[in-house]
Amino acid sequence: MVNKLGKLFAMIGAVAYYLFYPFLLLMILLGPIMEFPVLMEIYKLETPRAGLTLSVISLLGILLFLSYRYPRLGWLYRKFPVLIPLLQMFFLTLAGIEFAIFFANLWADKLLYSKGVAIFLSIVSVVIVRVYLSYWYSKYPISYKVHKL
């Protein structure tokens, strides 16, 4: 009985995941393109703007991790192995831009620090992500990851 119930939950979870997966791909691939203008609007209009929140980024990260972790969910990566590094790059870039928006909103909403400090923190958050990606892919090149599968 317990084994059948576990299989039922696994099947329901997989169906829900497959229904949500196209939205996950769209959010990760289009996220940096959609969120960068939000960051620019914050500095241009000097008012806070809502981007994707860090909790949404965390949820996307968990779902992305599950698709990497469980072979049943990651069948698309076996067909198109270049998706793994592509999604990693876009996800980390999106996270960096969201941290930049977070720092900009702290300035625009609460005046916690000056505009110059907010711009500096926003630039640093994006640069840290890009430096990390450069380091990671110099240590583990994409061609190695693609052919490893």
PDB file of C-alpha atoms in Angstrom:
ATOM      1  CA  MET A   1       0.000   0.000   0.000  1.00  0.00           C
ATOM      2  CA  VAL A   2       2.773   2.442   0.931  1.00  0.00           C
ATOM      3  CA  ASN A   3       4.727   1.615  -2.226  1.00  0.00           C
ATOM      4  CA  LYS A   4       1.674   2.264  -4.435  1.00  0.00           C
ATOM      5  CA  LEU A   5       0.996   5.544  -2.660  1.00  0.00           C
ATOM      6  CA  GLY A   6       4.629   6.609  -3.185  1.00  0.00           C
ATOM      7  CA  LYS A   7       4.393   5.781  -6.876  1.00  0.00           C
ATOM      8  CA  LEU A   8       1.162   7.755  -7.134  1.00  0.00           C
ATOM      9  CA  PHE A   9       2.761  10.823  -5.545  1.00  0.00           C
ATOM     10  CA  ALA A  10       5.802  10.446  -7.803  1.00  0.00           C
ATOM     11  CA  MET A  11       3.552  10.281 -10.864  1.00  0.00           C
ATOM     12  CA  ILE A  12       1.491  13.302  -9.784  1.00  0.00           C
ATOM     13  CA  GLY A  13       4.692  15.238  -9.065  1.00  0.00           C
ATOM     14  CA  ALA A  14       6.168  14.342 -12.451  1.00  0.00           C
ATOM     15  CA  VAL A  15       2.997  15.389 -14.303  1.00  0.00           C
ATOM     16  CA  ALA A  16       2.882  18.691 -12.406  1.00  0.00           C
ATOM     17  CA  TYR A  17       6.567  19.245 -13.126  1.00  0.00           C
ATOM     18  CA  TYR A  18       6.167  18.577 -16.853  1.00  0.00           C
ATOM     19  CA  LEU A  19       3.244  21.002 -17.011  1.00  0.00           C
ATOM     20  CA  PHE A  20       5.303  23.690 -15.271  1.00  0.00           C
ATOM     21  CA  TYR A  21       8.606  23.009 -17.077  1.00  0.00           C
ATOM     22  CA  PRO A  22       7.904  25.141 -20.202  1.00  0.00           C
ATOM     23  CA  PHE A  23       7.227  28.131 -17.924  1.00  0.00           C
ATOM     24  CA  LEU A  24      10.453  27.365 -16.073  1.00  0.00           C
ATOM     25  CA  LEU A  25      12.392  27.428 -19.340  1.00  0.00           C
ATOM     26  CA  LEU A  26      10.750  30.680 -20.440  1.00  0.00           C
ATOM     27  CA  MET A  27      11.358  32.363 -17.092  1.00  0.00           C
ATOM     28  CA  ILE A  28      15.013  31.378 -17.002  1.00  0.00           C
ATOM     29  CA  LEU A  29      15.791  32.097 -20.651  1.00  0.00           C
ATOM     30  CA  LEU A  30      13.831  35.355 -20.925  1.00  0.00           C
ATOM     31  CA  GLY A  31      14.314  36.478 -17.319  1.00  0.00           C
ATOM     32  CA  PRO A  32      17.557  38.433 -17.746  1.00  0.00           C
ATOM     33  CA  ILE A  33      16.155  40.168 -20.831  1.00  0.00           C
ATOM     34  CA  MET A  34      12.966  41.106 -18.953  1.00  0.00           C
ATOM     35  CA  GLU A  35      14.603  42.136 -15.683  1.00  0.00           C
ATOM     36  CA  PHE A  36      17.422  44.353 -16.912  1.00  0.00           C
ATOM     37  CA  PRO A  37      15.002  47.095 -18.127  1.00  0.00           C
ATOM     38  CA  VAL A  38      13.342  46.961 -14.681  1.00  0.00           C
ATOM     39  CA  LEU A  39      16.712  47.757 -13.110  1.00  0.00           C
ATOM     40  CA  MET A  40      17.220  50.652 -15.500  1.00  0.00           C
ATOM     41  CA  GLU A  41      13.732  52.006 -14.719  1.00  0.00           C
ATOM     42  CA  ILE A  42      14.496  52.040 -11.005  1.00  0.00           C
ATOM     43  CA  TYR A  43      17.489  54.289 -11.534  1.00  0.00           C
ATOM     44  CA  LYS A  44      15.811  56.425 -14.202  1.00  0.00           C
ATOM     45  CA  LEU A  45      12.542  57.057 -12.344  1.00  0.00           C
ATOM     46  CA  GLU A  46      14.023  56.772  -8.831  1.00  0.00           C
ATOM     47  CA  THR A  47      11.076  54.690  -7.667  1.00  0.00           C
ATOM     48  CA  PRO A  48      10.986  51.032  -6.618  1.00  0.00           C
ATOM     49  CA  ARG A  49       9.825  48.504  -9.172  1.00  0.00           C
ATOM     50  CA  ALA A  50       8.791  44.918  -8.711  1.00  0.00           C
ATOM     51  CA  GLY A  51      10.900  42.393 -10.490  1.00  0.00           C
ATOM     52  CA  LEU A  52      10.922  38.686  -9.924  1.00  0.00           C
ATOM     53  CA  THR A  53      11.489  38.296  -6.230  1.00  0.00           C
ATOM     54  CA  LEU A  54      14.333  36.328  -4.738  1.00  0.00           C
ATOM     55  CA  SER A  55      11.796  33.738  -3.558  1.00  0.00           C
ATOM     56  CA  VAL A  56      10.705  33.146  -7.180  1.00  0.00           C
ATOM     57  CA  ILE A  57      14.367  32.800  -8.169  1.00  0.00           C
ATOM     58  CA  SER A  58      14.812  30.272  -5.349  1.00  0.00           C
ATOM     59  CA  LEU A  59      11.796  28.287  -6.545  1.00  0.00           C
ATOM     60  CA  LEU A  60      13.147  28.288 -10.106  1.00  0.00           C
ATOM     61  CA  GLY A  61      16.502  27.129  -8.769  1.00  0.00           C
ATOM     62  CA  ILE A  62      14.936  24.259  -6.831  1.00  0.00           C
ATOM     63  CA  LEU A  63      12.962  23.128  -9.869  1.00  0.00           C
ATOM     64  CA  LEU A  64      16.046  23.391 -12.050  1.00  0.00           C
ATOM     65  CA  PHE A  65      18.015  21.342  -9.514  1.00  0.00           C
ATOM     66  CA  LEU A  66      15.314  18.666  -9.479  1.00  0.00           C
ATOM     67  CA  SER A  67      15.461  18.405 -13.246  1.00  0.00           C
ATOM     68  CA  TYR A  68      19.243  17.912 -13.057  1.00  0.00           C
ATOM     69  CA  ARG A  69      19.066  15.505 -10.126  1.00  0.00           C
ATOM     70  CA  TYR A  70      16.383  13.065 -11.264  1.00  0.00           C
ATOM     71  CA  PRO A  71      16.868  11.310 -14.609  1.00  0.00           C
ATOM     72  CA  ARG A  72      13.116  11.005 -15.205  1.00  0.00           C
ATOM     73  CA  LEU A  73      12.759  14.767 -15.166  1.00  0.00           C
ATOM     74  CA  GLY A  74      15.933  15.475 -17.112  1.00  0.00           C
ATOM     75  CA  TRP A  75      15.195  13.586 -20.308  1.00  0.00           C
ATOM     76  CA  LEU A  76      15.370  16.830 -22.279  1.00  0.00           C
ATOM     77  CA  TYR A  77      19.005  17.311 -21.194  1.00  0.00           C
ATOM     78  CA  ARG A  78      19.931  13.928 -22.633  1.00  0.00           C
ATOM     79  CA  LYS A  79      18.415  14.959 -25.980  1.00  0.00           C
ATOM     80  CA  PHE A  80      19.918  18.465 -25.909  1.00  0.00           C
ATOM     81  CA  PRO A  81      22.947  18.391 -23.588  1.00  0.00           C
ATOM     82  CA  VAL A  82      23.829  22.021 -24.304  1.00  0.00           C
ATOM     83  CA  LEU A  83      20.747  23.034 -22.290  1.00  0.00           C
ATOM     84  CA  ILE A  84      22.523  22.297 -19.003  1.00  0.00           C
ATOM     85  CA  PRO A  85      25.214  24.998 -19.260  1.00  0.00           C
ATOM     86  CA  LEU A  86      22.827  27.361 -21.057  1.00  0.00           C
ATOM     87  CA  LEU A  87      20.264  27.193 -18.264  1.00  0.00           C
ATOM     88  CA  GLN A  88      22.996  27.469 -15.624  1.00  0.00           C
ATOM     89  CA  MET A  89      24.369  30.639 -17.226  1.00  0.00           C
ATOM     90  CA  PHE A  90      20.968  32.243 -17.647  1.00  0.00           C
ATOM     91  CA  PHE A  91      19.832  31.272 -14.146  1.00  0.00           C
ATOM     92  CA  LEU A  92      22.924  32.698 -12.461  1.00  0.00           C
ATOM     93  CA  THR A  93      22.729  35.855 -14.575  1.00  0.00           C
ATOM     94  CA  LEU A  94      19.077  36.227 -13.599  1.00  0.00           C
ATOM     95  CA  ALA A  95      19.997  35.802  -9.929  1.00  0.00           C
ATOM     96  CA  GLY A  96      22.686  38.490 -10.253  1.00  0.00           C
ATOM     97  CA  ILE A  97      20.252  40.924 -11.860  1.00  0.00           C
ATOM     98  CA  GLU A  98      17.686  40.188  -9.150  1.00  0.00           C
ATOM     99  CA  PHE A  99      20.241  41.016  -6.463  1.00  0.00           C
ATOM    100  CA  ALA A 100      20.973  44.230  -8.354  1.00  0.00           C
ATOM    101  CA  ILE A 101      17.248  45.045  -8.367  1.00  0.00           C
ATOM    102  CA  PHE A 102      17.109  44.231  -4.653  1.00  0.00           C
ATOM    103  CA  PHE A 103      19.902  46.721  -3.895  1.00  0.00           C
ATOM    104  CA  ALA A 104      18.346  49.344  -6.175  1.00  0.00           C
ATOM    105  CA  ASN A 105      14.962  48.939  -4.503  1.00  0.00           C
ATOM    106  CA  LEU A 106      16.548  49.323  -1.063  1.00  0.00           C
ATOM    107  CA  TRP A 107      17.835  52.689  -2.228  1.00  0.00           C
ATOM    108  CA  ALA A 108      14.659  53.776  -4.047  1.00  0.00           C
ATOM    109  CA  ASP A 109      12.208  52.665  -1.384  1.00  0.00           C
ATOM    110  CA  LYS A 110      13.966  53.038   1.957  1.00  0.00           C
ATOM    111  CA  LEU A 111      16.817  55.449   1.092  1.00  0.00           C
ATOM    112  CA  LEU A 112      19.108  53.120   3.004  1.00  0.00           C
ATOM    113  CA  TYR A 113      22.155  54.474   1.179  1.00  0.00           C
ATOM    114  CA  SER A 114      22.959  56.918  -1.587  1.00  0.00           C
ATOM    115  CA  LYS A 115      22.255  56.378  -5.275  1.00  0.00           C
ATOM    116  CA  GLY A 116      25.967  55.979  -5.995  1.00  0.00           C
ATOM    117  CA  VAL A 117      26.260  53.160  -3.454  1.00  0.00           C
ATOM    118  CA  ALA A 118      23.158  51.507  -4.914  1.00  0.00           C
ATOM    119  CA  ILE A 119      24.603  51.648  -8.421  1.00  0.00           C
ATOM    120  CA  PHE A 120      27.924  50.310  -7.124  1.00  0.00           C
ATOM    121  CA  LEU A 121      26.208  47.388  -5.328  1.00  0.00           C
ATOM    122  CA  SER A 122      24.121  46.623  -8.410  1.00  0.00           C
ATOM    123  CA  ILE A 123      27.174  46.575 -10.649  1.00  0.00           C
ATOM    124  CA  VAL A 124      29.118  44.474  -8.153  1.00  0.00           C
ATOM    125  CA  SER A 125      26.327  41.890  -7.916  1.00  0.00           C
ATOM    126  CA  VAL A 126      26.234  41.429 -11.691  1.00  0.00           C
ATOM    127  CA  VAL A 127      30.037  41.453 -12.003  1.00  0.00           C
ATOM    128  CA  ILE A 128      30.434  38.836  -9.257  1.00  0.00           C
ATOM    129  CA  VAL A 129      28.078  36.511 -11.104  1.00  0.00           C
ATOM    130  CA  ARG A 130      29.891  37.049 -14.398  1.00  0.00           C
ATOM    131  CA  VAL A 131      33.315  36.502 -12.805  1.00  0.00           C
ATOM    132  CA  TYR A 132      32.039  33.331 -11.143  1.00  0.00           C
ATOM    133  CA  LEU A 133      30.699  32.059 -14.464  1.00  0.00           C
ATOM    134  CA  SER A 134      33.988  32.842 -16.171  1.00  0.00           C
ATOM    135  CA  TYR A 135      35.913  30.992 -13.487  1.00  0.00           C
ATOM    136  CA  TRP A 136      33.522  28.027 -13.501  1.00  0.00           C
ATOM    137  CA  TYR A 137      33.528  27.551 -17.261  1.00  0.00           C
ATOM    138  CA  SER A 138      37.282  27.996 -17.514  1.00  0.00           C
ATOM    139  CA  LYS A 139      37.672  25.222 -14.952  1.00  0.00           C
ATOM    140  CA  TYR A 140      34.897  23.036 -16.413  1.00  0.00           C
ATOM    141  CA  PRO A 141      34.458  23.907 -20.116  1.00  0.00           C
ATOM    142  CA  ILE A 142      31.067  23.513 -21.723  1.00  0.00           C
ATOM    143  CA  SER A 143      32.373  21.000 -24.255  1.00  0.00           C
ATOM    144  CA  TYR A 144      33.407  18.739 -21.354  1.00  0.00           C
ATOM    145  CA  LYS A 145      29.934  18.982 -19.793  1.00  0.00           C
ATOM    146  CA  VAL A 146      28.159  18.320 -23.079  1.00  0.00           C
ATOM    147  CA  HIS A 147      30.244  15.263 -23.972  1.00  0.00           C
ATOM    148  CA  LYS A 148      30.168  13.909 -20.417  1.00  0.00           C
ATOM    149  CA  LEU A 149      26.485  13.016 -20.700  1.00  0.00           C
TER     150      LEU A 149
END
